[in-house]
Coordinates of C-alpha atoms in Angstrom, one line a residue:
M1 CA -75.6 106.3 -70.2
S2 CA -73.1 107.2 -72.9
D3 CA -74.5 106.7 -76.4
V4 CA -75.3 108.7 -79.5
F5 CA -77.7 110.9 -77.5
S6 CA -75.1 112.0 -75.0
G7 CA -74.3 115.1 -77.0
L8 CA -77.7 116.6 -76.5
V9 CA -77.7 119.2 -73.7
G10 CA -80.8 119.8 -71.6
Q11 CA -83.1 117.6 -73.7
D12 CA -84.0 114.7 -71.3
N13 CA -87.7 114.4 -72.5
A14 CA -86.8 114.4 -76.2
V15 CA -84.0 111.9 -75.6
A16 CA -86.4 109.6 -73.8
L17 CA -88.8 109.7 -76.7
L18 CA -86.1 109.1 -79.3
R19 CA -84.6 106.2 -77.4
A20 CA -88.1 104.6 -77.2
A21 CA -88.6 105.0 -80.9
A22 CA -85.2 103.5 -81.7
A23 CA -86.0 100.6 -79.4
D24 CA -89.3 100.0 -81.2
A25 CA -87.8 100.5 -84.6
P26 CA -87.0 96.8 -85.4
A27 CA -90.6 95.8 -84.7
A28 CA -91.9 98.7 -86.9
R29 CA -89.5 97.6 -89.7
A30 CA -90.9 94.1 -89.5
G31 CA -94.4 95.5 -90.1
Q32 CA -95.6 95.3 -86.6
H33 CA -97.7 98.1 -85.0
S34 CA -95.6 100.6 -83.2
T35 CA -96.7 103.6 -81.1
A36 CA -93.2 104.9 -80.6
M37 CA -91.7 104.7 -84.1
T38 CA -92.9 106.4 -87.2
H39 CA -91.6 107.1 -90.7
A40 CA -91.7 111.0 -90.6
W41 CA -90.4 113.3 -87.9
L42 CA -90.3 117.0 -87.4
I43 CA -87.8 118.2 -84.8
T44 CA -88.2 121.8 -83.8
G45 CA -86.4 124.1 -81.4
P46 CA -84.8 127.5 -81.2
P47 CA -81.4 128.0 -83.0
G48 CA -78.7 126.1 -81.2
S49 CA -81.0 123.8 -79.3
G50 CA -79.5 120.8 -81.0
R51 CA -82.0 120.0 -83.8
S52 CA -79.5 118.5 -86.2
T53 CA -77.6 116.8 -83.4
A54 CA -80.8 115.2 -82.2
A55 CA -81.8 114.2 -85.8
L56 CA -78.4 112.6 -86.6
A57 CA -78.3 110.9 -83.2
F58 CA -81.7 109.4 -83.9
A59 CA -80.5 108.4 -87.4
A60 CA -77.5 106.6 -85.9
A61 CA -79.7 104.8 -83.4
L62 CA -81.9 103.6 -86.3
V63 CA -79.0 102.1 -88.3
C64 CA -77.1 100.8 -85.2
P65 CA -77.7 97.1 -84.3
Q66 CA -77.6 98.2 -80.6
G67 CA -79.9 101.1 -81.0
G68 CA -77.3 103.8 -80.9
C69 CA -74.3 102.6 -78.9
G70 CA -72.1 105.5 -80.2
T71 CA -69.0 103.4 -80.7
C72 CA -69.7 100.8 -83.5
Q73 CA -68.9 101.3 -87.1
E74 CA -72.5 102.3 -88.0
C75 CA -72.6 105.1 -85.3
T76 CA -69.1 106.3 -86.3
S77 CA -70.0 106.4 -89.9
V78 CA -73.1 108.5 -89.2
R79 CA -71.1 110.9 -87.0
H80 CA -68.6 111.4 -89.9
S81 CA -71.3 111.8 -92.6
A82 CA -70.1 108.6 -94.2
H83 CA -72.9 106.1 -93.8
V84 CA -74.4 105.0 -97.1
D85 CA -77.9 104.7 -95.6
V86 CA -78.0 108.1 -93.8
E87 CA -78.3 111.2 -95.9
H88 CA -77.7 114.5 -94.2
V89 CA -79.1 117.3 -96.4
V90 CA -78.3 121.0 -95.8
P91 CA -79.7 123.5 -98.3
E92 CA -76.9 125.5 -99.9
S93 CA -79.3 128.4 -101.0
V94 CA -82.0 130.4 -99.4
T95 CA -84.6 127.7 -100.3
Y96 CA -84.7 124.1 -101.4
A97 CA -84.8 124.1 -105.2
V98 CA -87.4 121.9 -106.8
D99 CA -84.8 120.0 -108.8
E100 CA -82.9 119.3 -105.6
T101 CA -86.0 118.1 -103.9
R102 CA -86.9 115.8 -106.8
E103 CA -83.5 114.2 -106.5
L104 CA -84.1 113.6 -102.8
V105 CA -87.4 111.9 -103.7
R106 CA -85.7 109.8 -106.3
R107 CA -83.1 108.6 -103.8
S108 CA -85.7 107.9 -101.1
S109 CA -87.2 105.2 -103.3
I110 CA -83.9 103.2 -103.1
S111 CA -83.9 100.5 -100.4
P112 CA -81.2 100.7 -97.7
S113 CA -77.9 99.0 -98.6
R114 CA -76.7 97.6 -95.3
A115 CA -78.9 99.0 -92.5
P116 CA -82.6 98.4 -91.7
W117 CA -83.5 102.0 -92.6
H118 CA -82.7 104.6 -95.3
V119 CA -82.7 107.8 -93.3
F120 CA -83.0 111.4 -94.6
V121 CA -82.1 114.2 -92.3
L122 CA -83.3 117.5 -93.8
E123 CA -82.0 120.6 -92.0
D124 CA -83.8 124.0 -92.4
A125 CA -87.1 122.4 -93.5
D126 CA -88.5 125.9 -93.2
R127 CA -86.7 126.6 -96.4
L128 CA -89.0 124.3 -98.3
N129 CA -91.1 126.6 -100.5
P130 CA -94.6 125.5 -101.7
E131 CA -93.2 124.0 -104.9
S132 CA -90.5 122.0 -103.3
A133 CA -92.7 121.0 -100.3
N134 CA -95.3 119.6 -102.7
T135 CA -92.6 117.6 -104.5
L136 CA -91.6 116.1 -101.2
L137 CA -95.1 115.6 -99.8
K138 CA -96.0 112.2 -101.4
S139 CA -92.8 110.6 -100.2
I140 CA -93.3 111.8 -96.7
E141 CA -97.0 110.7 -96.7
E142 CA -96.3 107.3 -98.3
P143 CA -92.6 106.5 -98.1
T144 CA -90.8 103.5 -99.5
P145 CA -90.7 100.8 -96.9
G146 CA -87.6 101.3 -94.8
T147 CA -87.4 105.1 -95.5
V148 CA -87.4 107.6 -92.6
W149 CA -87.6 111.3 -93.0
I150 CA -86.3 113.6 -90.2
L151 CA -87.0 117.2 -90.8
C152 CA -85.5 120.1 -88.7
A153 CA -87.0 123.6 -88.3
P154 CA -87.2 126.4 -85.7
S155 CA -90.9 125.9 -85.1
T156 CA -93.9 124.2 -86.5
E157 CA -95.2 127.5 -87.8
D158 CA -92.1 127.8 -90.0
V159 CA -93.1 124.6 -91.9
L160 CA -95.9 124.4 -94.4
P161 CA -99.0 122.8 -92.9
T162 CA -99.1 120.0 -95.6
I163 CA -95.7 118.8 -94.4
R164 CA -96.0 119.2 -90.6
S165 CA -99.4 117.5 -90.5
R166 CA -97.8 114.3 -91.8
C167 CA -94.9 114.3 -89.3
R168 CA -94.6 113.4 -85.7
H169 CA -93.5 116.5 -83.9
L170 CA -90.7 116.6 -81.3
M171 CA -89.9 120.0 -79.7
L172 CA -86.5 120.7 -78.1
A173 CA -86.1 123.2 -75.3
T174 CA -83.5 126.0 -75.0
P175 CA -80.7 124.6 -72.7
T176 CA -80.1 126.7 -69.6
T177 CA -76.8 128.6 -69.2
A178 CA -75.8 126.3 -66.5
E179 CA -76.4 123.2 -68.7
V180 CA -74.4 124.7 -71.6
A181 CA -71.5 125.7 -69.3
D182 CA -71.4 122.3 -67.8
A183 CA -71.3 120.6 -71.2
L184 CA -68.4 122.9 -72.3
Q185 CA -66.4 121.9 -69.3
R186 CA -67.3 118.2 -69.3
V187 CA -67.0 117.5 -73.0
L188 CA -64.4 120.1 -74.2
G189 CA -62.5 120.7 -71.0
V190 CA -63.1 124.5 -71.2
D191 CA -62.0 126.6 -68.2
P192 CA -65.1 127.3 -65.9
A193 CA -64.8 131.1 -66.3
M194 CA -64.7 130.8 -70.1
A195 CA -67.4 128.2 -70.2
S196 CA -69.7 130.5 -68.1
F197 CA -69.0 133.5 -70.4
A198 CA -69.6 131.5 -73.6
A199 CA -72.8 129.9 -72.3
R200 CA -74.2 133.3 -71.3
A201 CA -73.2 135.0 -74.5
A202 CA -74.6 132.2 -76.7
Q203 CA -78.0 132.3 -75.0
G204 CA -78.5 128.6 -75.2
H205 CA -77.0 128.1 -78.6
I206 CA -74.7 125.1 -78.2
G207 CA -72.7 125.6 -81.4
R208 CA -72.3 129.3 -80.8
A209 CA -71.1 128.6 -77.2
R210 CA -68.6 126.1 -78.5
A211 CA -67.2 128.6 -81.0
L212 CA -66.9 131.4 -78.4
A213 CA -65.3 129.1 -75.9
T214 CA -62.7 127.6 -78.3
D215 CA -62.1 130.2 -81.1
E216 CA -60.6 133.5 -80.2
S217 CA -61.5 135.0 -83.7
A218 CA -65.2 134.3 -83.0
R219 CA -64.9 136.2 -79.7
L220 CA -63.1 139.1 -81.5
R221 CA -65.8 139.3 -84.2
R222 CA -68.5 139.4 -81.6
Q223 CA -66.7 142.2 -79.7
D224 CA -66.5 144.2 -83.0
V225 CA -70.2 143.8 -83.5
L226 CA -71.1 144.8 -79.9
R227 CA -68.9 148.0 -80.2
I228 CA -71.1 149.3 -83.0
P229 CA -73.7 151.0 -80.7
S230 CA -71.1 153.1 -79.0
Q231 CA -69.5 154.2 -82.3
L232 CA -72.6 155.6 -84.0
R233 CA -71.7 159.3 -83.9
D234 CA -73.0 160.8 -87.1
L235 CA -74.2 159.8 -90.6
G236 CA -70.6 159.1 -91.8
S237 CA -69.8 156.8 -89.0
C238 CA -73.1 154.9 -89.5
L239 CA -72.3 154.3 -93.2
A240 CA -68.7 153.4 -92.5
L241 CA -69.6 150.9 -89.7
A242 CA -72.2 149.2 -92.0
A243 CA -69.7 148.9 -94.8
D244 CA -67.0 147.5 -92.5
L245 CA -69.4 144.9 -91.0
V246 CA -70.6 143.7 -94.4
A247 CA -67.0 143.6 -95.8
T248 CA -65.8 141.6 -92.8
V249 CA -68.6 139.1 -93.2
T250 CA -68.1 138.8 -96.9
E251 CA -64.4 138.1 -96.3
D252 CA -65.3 135.4 -93.7
A253 CA -67.7 133.9 -96.2
A254 CA -65.0 133.8 -98.8
S255 CA -62.6 132.0 -96.4
I256 CA -65.3 129.3 -95.9
C257 CA -66.5 129.0 -99.5
D258 CA -63.4 129.5 -101.6
P259 CA -61.8 126.2 -100.7
L260 CA -65.1 124.4 -101.3
D261 CA -65.6 126.1 -104.6
S262 CA -62.1 125.2 -105.8
D263 CA -62.4 121.6 -104.8
E264 CA -65.8 121.2 -106.5
M265 CA -64.7 122.9 -109.7
S266 CA -61.5 120.8 -109.9
A267 CA -63.6 117.6 -109.4
L268 CA -66.1 118.6 -112.1
R269 CA -63.3 119.5 -114.6
A270 CA -61.6 116.2 -113.9
A271 CA -64.9 114.3 -114.4
Y272 CA -65.2 115.9 -117.9
G273 CA -61.7 114.9 -118.9
E274 CA -59.4 117.8 -118.0
G275 CA -55.9 116.7 -118.5
S276 CA -56.9 113.7 -120.7
E277 CA -55.3 113.2 -124.1
G278 CA -56.6 112.0 -127.4
R279 CA -58.5 113.2 -130.4
G280 CA -62.1 114.3 -130.1
I281 CA -61.9 115.1 -126.4
G282 CA -62.3 118.8 -127.0
T283 CA -62.2 121.5 -124.3
V284 CA -63.7 121.1 -120.8
E285 CA -65.5 124.4 -121.3
R286 CA -67.3 123.3 -124.5
R287 CA -68.3 119.8 -123.3
A288 CA -69.2 120.8 -119.7
K289 CA -70.7 124.2 -120.3
G290 CA -74.0 123.4 -118.7
A291 CA -72.5 121.6 -115.8
L292 CA -70.0 124.4 -115.1
K293 CA -72.8 127.0 -115.2
A294 CA -75.0 125.0 -112.8
L295 CA -72.1 124.5 -110.4
E296 CA -71.2 128.2 -110.5
D297 CA -74.9 129.2 -109.8
R298 CA -75.0 126.7 -106.8
Q299 CA -71.8 128.1 -105.4
K300 CA -73.1 131.7 -105.7
R301 CA -76.3 130.7 -103.8
R302 CA -74.2 129.0 -101.1
R303 CA -72.0 132.1 -100.7
R304 CA -75.1 134.3 -100.4
R305 CA -76.5 132.0 -97.7
V306 CA -73.2 132.0 -95.7
V307 CA -73.1 135.8 -95.8
R308 CA -76.7 136.1 -94.8
D309 CA -76.4 133.6 -91.9
Q310 CA -73.4 135.5 -90.5
L311 CA -75.1 138.8 -90.8
D312 CA -78.1 137.3 -89.0
R313 CA -75.7 136.2 -86.2
A314 CA -74.6 139.8 -85.9
I315 CA -78.2 141.0 -85.6
V316 CA -78.9 138.4 -82.9
D317 CA -75.9 139.7 -80.9
L318 CA -77.1 143.3 -81.2
I319 CA -80.6 142.3 -80.2
A320 CA -79.2 140.8 -77.0
F321 CA -77.2 143.9 -76.4
Y322 CA -80.2 146.2 -76.6
R323 CA -82.2 143.7 -74.5
D324 CA -79.6 144.3 -71.8
V325 CA -80.0 148.0 -72.2
L326 CA -83.8 147.6 -71.7
V327 CA -83.2 145.4 -68.6
V328 CA -81.2 148.2 -67.0
Q329 CA -83.6 150.9 -68.0
L330 CA -86.6 149.0 -66.5
G331 CA -84.6 148.0 -63.4
A332 CA -85.5 144.3 -64.0
A333 CA -83.8 141.6 -62.0
S334 CA -82.8 139.5 -65.1
P335 CA -79.1 138.9 -65.5
L336 CA -77.4 140.6 -68.4
V337 CA -76.4 138.5 -71.4
N338 CA -73.4 140.8 -72.0
D339 CA -72.5 141.4 -68.3
E340 CA -68.8 142.1 -69.3
M341 CA -70.1 145.2 -71.1
R342 CA -72.1 146.6 -68.2
P343 CA -70.5 150.1 -68.2
Q344 CA -71.3 150.6 -71.9
I345 CA -74.8 149.2 -71.4
E346 CA -75.5 151.4 -68.4
R347 CA -74.2 154.5 -70.2
L348 CA -76.5 153.9 -73.2
A349 CA -79.4 153.1 -70.8
A350 CA -78.9 156.5 -69.2
E351 CA -78.7 158.4 -72.5
S352 CA -81.9 157.0 -74.0
S353 CA -85.4 155.9 -73.1
P354 CA -87.0 152.4 -73.1
E355 CA -89.0 153.6 -76.1
D356 CA -85.8 154.3 -77.9
T357 CA -84.5 150.9 -77.1
L358 CA -87.7 149.2 -78.4
H359 CA -87.4 151.2 -81.6
R360 CA -83.9 150.0 -82.0
V361 CA -84.9 146.4 -81.5
D362 CA -87.7 146.9 -84.1
A363 CA -85.0 148.2 -86.5
L364 CA -83.0 145.1 -86.0
E365 CA -86.0 142.8 -86.6
R366 CA -86.8 144.8 -89.7
T367 CA -83.3 144.2 -91.0
R368 CA -83.7 140.5 -90.6
N369 CA -86.8 140.6 -92.7
L370 CA -85.0 142.7 -95.3
L371 CA -82.3 140.1 -95.5
E372 CA -84.9 137.3 -95.8
A373 CA -86.4 139.3 -98.8
N374 CA -82.9 139.3 -100.4
V375 CA -82.3 143.1 -100.0
A376 CA -78.7 144.0 -100.7
P377 CA -76.9 143.5 -97.3
L378 CA -75.0 146.8 -97.5
L379 CA -78.3 148.8 -98.1
A380 CA -80.0 146.9 -95.2
F381 CA -77.2 147.6 -92.8
E382 CA -76.8 151.2 -93.8
S383 CA -80.5 151.7 -93.0
L384 CA -80.0 149.8 -89.7
T385 CA -77.0 151.8 -88.4
V386 CA -78.8 155.0 -89.2
S387 CA -81.9 153.8 -87.3
L388 CA -79.8 152.7 -84.3
R389 CA -78.2 156.1 -84.2
D390 CA -81.6 157.9 -84.4
P391 CA -84.4 155.6 -83.3
S392 CA -87.0 158.2 -84.1
L393 CA -86.5 157.3 -87.7
V394 CA -87.9 153.8 -87.2

């Protein structure tokens, strides 16, 4: 069956539940009792399992007259983030701001315009802090008729108890390497060898697999990260590699954020009359001072988040590398994630002990925690590279 749920890989049980809910949604909207449909959902699963894909597919199914055909105007509008009754919310900073959440609550009280439901898809619901969660709580507990909340998070433990207790939980599984490789070949026409490599390297992360299979720059950046363990020779090299990595990620973040920042600033200035003529108009800077400052602050938060997310991706790749080292050291039968780097992995395995490898993994996890605590990335990665060079320091 080809419909809005076809893009979900390895999630047969979840798809069956969402299809049943979508089929029962018209009855629920009419006020009839429904065991399959509810107004608040929490979709969890490991990174790359397809949480947002599942949430948006379900949203499309709710606004589609045919329950998610995948081809009508309603489904197409959702797919292109253009449906008036489906709001896809991605936090641009480390946490959901209270003001941002209040605005969501205000909009959730508005009845749908053309569809049966007004659907809110909130990614990264684990970024709701206690204040923003309490702001959202009442709307999730007693929503306006026709409003549906779909929250996405890595796990139920990452979401505040007050929120998760009021949602129906749907857990996604990590797709297998074979399932991801098959999807890359079937949907994108990727060469089988490249699909196999990308699926293995991505460890079940669909978006990451897609990027590795289709974007050479993504593959090159990954190679640069995985070369770090073999280049840690002394203190100078540790500090230089940390600086290079942070600088590269910062440049990548700039390439993503600069065009967005420019477009947003131009739109704001135009809204406040830049280029207009006439007496009393005054300068944009004077009349829009507060709005300009708020936009600049939001853009800075977004840039910090992009940098942090990309640094986290580098840490995940390094954890997989040292996981492979440990597999070799213990003689385990598990396949290597980075099999194309087997010679380097075997060399490092022979030069160190399993205890050293575990200390290095601990250092990587500690660095993730430091980034979560907003420690300066360069300081965090300088500490990391030194610890990877000498695991006894962990």
